[in-house]
Coordinates of C-alpha atoms and ligand atoms in Angstrom, one line a residue:
V1 CA -83.8 -9.0 -31.6
R2 CA -83.3 -11.0 -28.5
A3 CA -81.2 -8.4 -26.8
R4 CA -83.6 -5.6 -27.6
V5 CA -86.8 -7.1 -26.3
M6 CA -85.4 -9.1 -23.4
Q7 CA -83.9 -7.5 -20.2
V8 CA -81.6 -9.9 -18.3
E9 CA -80.3 -9.0 -14.8
H10 CA -78.4 -11.3 -12.5
S11 CA -79.8 -10.9 -9.0
P12 CA -81.3 -7.4 -9.5
E13 CA -80.6 -4.7 -6.8
V14 CA -84.1 -4.5 -5.5
S15 CA -84.9 -6.0 -2.0
Y16 CA -88.0 -6.6 -0.1
A17 CA -86.9 -3.7 2.2
D18 CA -87.3 -1.2 -0.8
I19 CA -91.0 -2.0 -1.3
G20 CA -93.4 -0.2 0.9
G21 CA -97.0 -1.1 1.9
L22 CA -97.4 -4.6 0.3
E23 CA -96.9 -6.8 3.1
Q24 CA -99.4 -9.4 2.2
Q25 CA -98.4 -9.4 -1.4
M26 CA -94.8 -9.9 -0.5
Q27 CA -95.8 -12.8 1.7
E28 CA -97.7 -14.4 -1.1
V29 CA -95.0 -14.0 -3.7
R30 CA -92.4 -15.4 -1.2
E31 CA -94.6 -18.5 -0.8
T32 CA -95.4 -19.0 -4.4
V33 CA -92.2 -18.0 -6.1
E34 CA -89.4 -17.9 -3.5
M35 CA -90.2 -21.1 -1.6
P36 CA -90.4 -23.3 -4.7
L37 CA -87.0 -22.1 -5.8
E38 CA -85.3 -22.3 -2.4
S39 CA -86.8 -25.4 -1.0
P40 CA -88.3 -27.5 -4.0
E41 CA -87.9 -30.7 -1.9
M42 CA -90.6 -29.3 0.6
F43 CA -93.2 -29.3 -2.1
E44 CA -92.0 -32.8 -3.2
Q45 CA -92.2 -34.2 0.3
V46 CA -95.7 -32.7 0.9
G47 CA -96.8 -33.9 -2.4
I48 CA -98.1 -30.8 -4.0
Q49 CA -97.1 -28.8 -7.0
P50 CA -96.2 -25.2 -6.5
P51 CA -98.3 -22.8 -8.7
S52 CA -97.1 -22.8 -12.2
G53 CA -97.3 -19.1 -12.8
V54 CA -98.1 -16.1 -10.7
L55 CA -100.2 -13.1 -12.1
L56 CA -99.7 -9.6 -10.4
Y57 CA -102.5 -7.3 -11.3
G58 CA -103.2 -3.7 -10.5
P59 CA -102.8 -0.1 -11.5
P60 CA -99.4 1.1 -13.1
G61 CA -96.5 2.1 -10.8
T62 CA -97.6 0.1 -7.7
G63 CA -94.5 -2.2 -7.4
K64 CA -95.4 -5.3 -9.5
T65 CA -91.9 -5.1 -11.3
M66 CA -90.2 -4.5 -7.9
L67 CA -91.8 -7.6 -6.4
A68 CA -90.6 -9.8 -9.2
K69 CA -87.2 -8.3 -8.9
A70 CA -87.0 -8.6 -5.1
V71 CA -87.8 -12.5 -5.4
A72 CA -85.0 -12.8 -8.0
N73 CA -82.6 -10.9 -5.7
Q74 CA -83.5 -13.0 -2.6
T75 CA -82.9 -16.2 -4.4
N76 CA -79.9 -15.1 -6.3
A77 CA -81.8 -15.9 -9.5
T78 CA -81.4 -14.3 -13.0
F79 CA -84.3 -11.8 -13.6
I80 CA -85.5 -12.0 -17.3
K81 CA -88.1 -9.4 -18.3
M82 CA -90.0 -9.3 -21.5
A83 CA -93.0 -7.0 -22.3
G84 CA -96.1 -8.5 -23.9
S85 CA -96.2 -5.4 -26.2
E86 CA -92.7 -6.3 -27.6
L87 CA -94.3 -9.6 -28.7
V88 CA -96.9 -8.2 -31.0
H89 CA -96.6 -6.6 -34.5
K90 CA -93.9 -8.9 -35.4
F91 CA -93.3 -10.9 -38.6
I92 CA -95.0 -14.2 -38.7
G93 CA -93.5 -16.7 -36.1
E94 CA -91.3 -14.1 -34.5
G95 CA -93.4 -13.6 -31.4
A96 CA -93.4 -17.4 -30.7
K97 CA -89.7 -17.6 -31.5
L98 CA -89.1 -14.9 -28.9
V99 CA -91.1 -16.8 -26.3
R100 CA -89.0 -19.9 -27.1
D101 CA -85.9 -17.7 -26.7
L102 CA -87.1 -16.3 -23.4
F103 CA -87.3 -19.8 -21.8
E104 CA -84.0 -20.9 -23.4
V105 CA -82.3 -17.9 -21.9
A106 CA -83.9 -18.8 -18.4
R107 CA -82.7 -22.4 -18.9
E108 CA -79.2 -21.2 -19.6
N109 CA -79.3 -19.0 -16.6
E110 CA -81.0 -21.1 -13.9
P111 CA -82.3 -20.3 -11.2
A112 CA -84.3 -17.8 -13.0
V113 CA -87.4 -15.6 -12.6
I114 CA -89.1 -14.8 -15.8
F115 CA -91.3 -11.6 -15.8
I116 CA -93.7 -11.0 -18.5
D117 CA -95.0 -7.4 -18.2
E118 CA -98.2 -6.4 -20.0
I119 CA -99.3 -9.8 -20.5
D120 CA -102.6 -8.6 -21.7
A121 CA -100.9 -7.6 -25.0
I122 CA -100.7 -11.2 -26.0
A123 CA -103.6 -12.6 -23.8
S124 CA -106.6 -10.4 -24.4
K125 CA -110.1 -11.8 -24.7
R126 CA -110.9 -9.2 -27.3
T127 CA -108.5 -10.7 -29.8
D128 CA -110.4 -11.9 -32.8
S129 CA -108.6 -14.8 -34.4
K130 CA -110.1 -14.0 -37.7
T131 CA -107.8 -11.3 -38.5
S132 CA -104.3 -12.3 -39.4
G133 CA -102.5 -10.0 -36.9
D134 CA -104.7 -11.4 -34.1
A135 CA -104.0 -15.0 -35.1
E136 CA -100.2 -14.2 -34.9
V137 CA -100.8 -12.9 -31.3
Q138 CA -102.7 -16.0 -30.4
R139 CA -99.8 -18.2 -31.7
T140 CA -97.5 -16.4 -29.4
M141 CA -99.7 -16.9 -26.5
M142 CA -99.9 -20.7 -27.4
Q143 CA -96.3 -20.8 -27.4
L144 CA -96.1 -19.3 -23.9
L145 CA -98.7 -21.8 -22.6
S146 CA -96.9 -24.7 -24.2
E147 CA -93.6 -23.7 -22.6
M148 CA -95.5 -23.5 -19.2
D149 CA -97.1 -27.0 -19.8
G150 CA -93.6 -28.6 -19.6
F151 CA -93.2 -27.0 -16.3
E152 CA -92.1 -29.9 -14.1
E153 CA -89.1 -30.7 -16.1
R154 CA -88.2 -27.1 -16.1
G155 CA -86.5 -27.1 -12.8
D156 CA -85.4 -23.9 -11.2
I157 CA -87.5 -21.4 -13.2
R158 CA -90.4 -19.4 -11.9
I159 CA -92.8 -17.2 -14.0
I160 CA -94.4 -14.2 -13.1
A161 CA -96.7 -12.1 -15.3
A162 CA -98.2 -8.5 -14.7
T163 CA -101.1 -6.6 -16.1
N164 CA -102.9 -3.4 -15.5
R165 CA -105.8 -4.7 -17.4
F166 CA -107.2 -7.7 -15.6
D167 CA -110.6 -7.2 -17.1
M168 CA -109.2 -7.7 -20.6
L169 CA -107.6 -11.0 -19.9
D170 CA -108.5 -14.2 -21.6
P171 CA -109.7 -16.5 -18.9
A172 CA -108.0 -19.4 -20.7
I173 CA -104.6 -18.1 -19.2
L174 CA -105.9 -18.3 -15.8
R175 CA -106.6 -22.0 -15.8
P176 CA -105.0 -24.5 -13.5
G177 CA -101.4 -25.1 -14.6
R178 CA -101.2 -21.7 -16.1
F179 CA -101.3 -18.4 -14.2
D180 CA -103.3 -20.0 -11.4
R181 CA -102.2 -17.8 -8.6
L182 CA -103.5 -14.2 -8.8
I183 CA -102.1 -11.6 -6.5
E184 CA -103.7 -8.1 -6.6
V185 CA -101.3 -5.2 -6.2
P186 CA -103.4 -2.1 -5.3
K187 CA -102.4 1.5 -5.0
P188 CA -101.1 2.1 -1.4
D189 CA -103.2 3.5 1.3
S190 CA -102.2 6.4 3.5
E191 CA -100.0 4.3 5.8
G192 CA -98.4 2.6 2.8
R193 CA -97.7 5.9 1.1
E194 CA -96.0 7.1 4.3
I195 CA -93.6 4.1 4.2
I196 CA -92.9 4.6 0.5
F197 CA -92.0 8.3 1.3
Q198 CA -89.6 7.0 3.9
I199 CA -88.1 4.5 1.5
H200 CA -87.5 7.1 -1.3
T201 CA -86.1 9.7 1.0
R202 CA -83.6 7.3 2.7
N203 CA -80.8 9.0 0.9
M204 CA -82.1 12.6 0.8
N205 CA -81.1 15.4 2.9
V206 CA -84.5 16.0 4.4
D207 CA -85.3 18.8 7.0
D208 CA -86.6 17.6 10.5
D209 CA -89.8 19.4 9.9
V210 CA -90.9 17.2 7.0
D211 CA -93.9 15.2 8.1
F212 CA -94.3 12.2 6.2
A213 CA -97.6 11.2 7.6
Q214 CA -99.0 14.5 6.5
L215 CA -97.6 14.1 3.1
A216 CA -99.1 10.6 2.8
E217 CA -102.5 12.1 3.6
M218 CA -102.1 14.9 1.1
A219 CA -100.9 12.7 -1.7
D220 CA -104.2 10.8 -1.8
E221 CA -104.5 8.5 -5.0
A222 CA -100.7 8.6 -5.5
S223 CA -99.1 5.3 -6.6
G224 CA -95.7 4.2 -5.4
A225 CA -94.2 5.6 -8.6
D226 CA -96.0 8.9 -8.0
V227 CA -94.6 9.1 -4.5
K228 CA -91.1 8.4 -6.0
A229 CA -91.7 11.2 -8.5
I230 CA -92.7 13.7 -5.7
C231 CA -89.5 13.0 -3.7
T232 CA -87.3 13.6 -6.8
E233 CA -89.3 16.7 -7.8
A234 CA -89.1 18.0 -4.1
G235 CA -85.3 17.7 -4.4
M236 CA -85.3 19.7 -7.7
F237 CA -87.3 22.4 -5.9
A238 CA -84.5 22.7 -3.3
I239 CA -81.9 22.8 -5.9
R240 CA -83.6 25.5 -7.8
D241 CA -83.6 27.4 -4.6
D242 CA -80.0 26.8 -4.2
R243 CA -80.5 24.7 -1.0
T244 CA -79.1 21.2 -0.2
E245 CA -81.8 20.5 2.5
I246 CA -85.4 19.7 1.4
Y247 CA -88.2 21.4 3.2
M248 CA -91.8 20.4 3.7
T249 CA -92.8 23.2 1.2
D250 CA -90.7 21.5 -1.4
F251 CA -92.7 18.3 -1.2
V252 CA -96.0 20.2 -1.2
S253 CA -94.9 22.2 -4.4
A254 CA -93.8 18.9 -5.9
W255 CA -97.1 17.3 -5.3
E256 CA -99.0 20.3 -6.9
K257 CA -96.7 20.3 -9.8
I258 CA -97.2 16.5 -10.4
Q259 CA -101.0 16.9 -10.1
A260 CA -101.0 19.7 -12.6
E261 CA -99.0 17.7 -15.0
A262 CA -101.3 14.7 -14.5
D263 CA -104.4 16.8 -15.1
E264 CA -102.9 18.0 -18.4
D265 CA -102.5 14.3 -19.5
G266 CA -106.0 13.6 -18.3
D267 CA -104.7 11.1 -15.9
V268 CA -104.5 11.2 -12.1
S269 CA -101.8 8.7 -11.8
R270 CA -99.2 7.7 -14.3
Ligands
LIG1 P1 -96.1 -0.9 -14.5 O1 -97.5 -1.7 -14.4 O2 -96.2 0.5 -14.9 O3 -95.0 -1.7 -15.1 P2 -95.2 -1.6 -11.8 O4 -96.5 -1.9 -10.9 O5 -94.5 -2.7 -12.4 O6 -95.7 -0.7 -13.0 P3 -92.8 -0.7 -10.7 O7 -92.1 -0.7 -12.0 O8 -92.5 -1.8 -9.8 O9 -94.4 -0.6 -11.0 O10 -92.7 0.7 -9.9 C1 -92.1 1.8 -10.6 C2 -91.2 2.7 -9.6 O11 -92.1 3.2 -8.7 C3 -90.4 1.6 -8.7 O12 -89.1 1.6 -9.4 C4 -90.3 2.4 -7.4 O13 -89.2 3.4 -7.4 C5 -91.7 3.0 -7.3 N1 -92.5 2.2 -6.6 C6 -93.7 1.7 -7.0 N2 -94.3 1.0 -6.0 C7 -93.6 1.1 -4.9 C8 -93.8 0.5 -3.6 N3 -94.8 -0.2 -3.2 N4 -92.7 0.8 -2.8 C9 -91.6 1.5 -3.1 N5 -91.6 2.1 -4.3 C10 -92.5 1.8 -5.2

């Protein structure tokens, strides 16, 4: 079960340079996660505790997972990911056991960054503890909080959680000593999208006429993940046309195709 729900990567291949348009968020993540891992003595000497847990919140596909991976890369830490949704609908006690395993794997692989995606799945305020399934979800959450409470002794482990549903969160998890540092990760603005286009076309054979500023203006409301999808799709248009160079028109067609697909799904951004 462990291997199925836990993703473990040693020093993942994502760096800060791969992330576009999130300067301020990167800065905050570096201060709250990277600094305590790299220079714990600084915090000791100053006499403050680094934040226990950092919560990244914002729409899907905006780079939350990338941020967590980039810190792990920068600090040569093991990246251990678990999705909140994997912790629900389990046999009694299994969710809590998976949380214990998660921290055990982290301890065995220090320094480590634990990333809990979709934390709302186990920490929603709508959970009604009267139904047995929900009581089980609550026990899983309690286990997570109790692991976090023993934080000082835990050493070189930092914990980052992420959610697309900040409004759904149980305020209990945001208390001091828990996820007490909140970082909003919004969709990129036009400038951010332009940088993300540049990042994702770094290895693409792009024609000189391709205007990324114009593309960024055009792809209004696109997330970072959408921009990546546009780039890949543009490449596909070139291939279909038996070309190895990608033109501006390929990017425009790609955006139209992706928008049409999103409309079918009833969703602007995936
Ligand atoms: P979710 O909430 O769906 O888990 P997320 O915010 O964790 O989403 P990521 O998994 O980090 O999103 O992003 C998905 C992919 O989209 C990344 O692998 C990357 O290719 C691209 N992407 C998203 N945001 C950015 C960004 N700011 N800069 C560059 N690429 C990005």
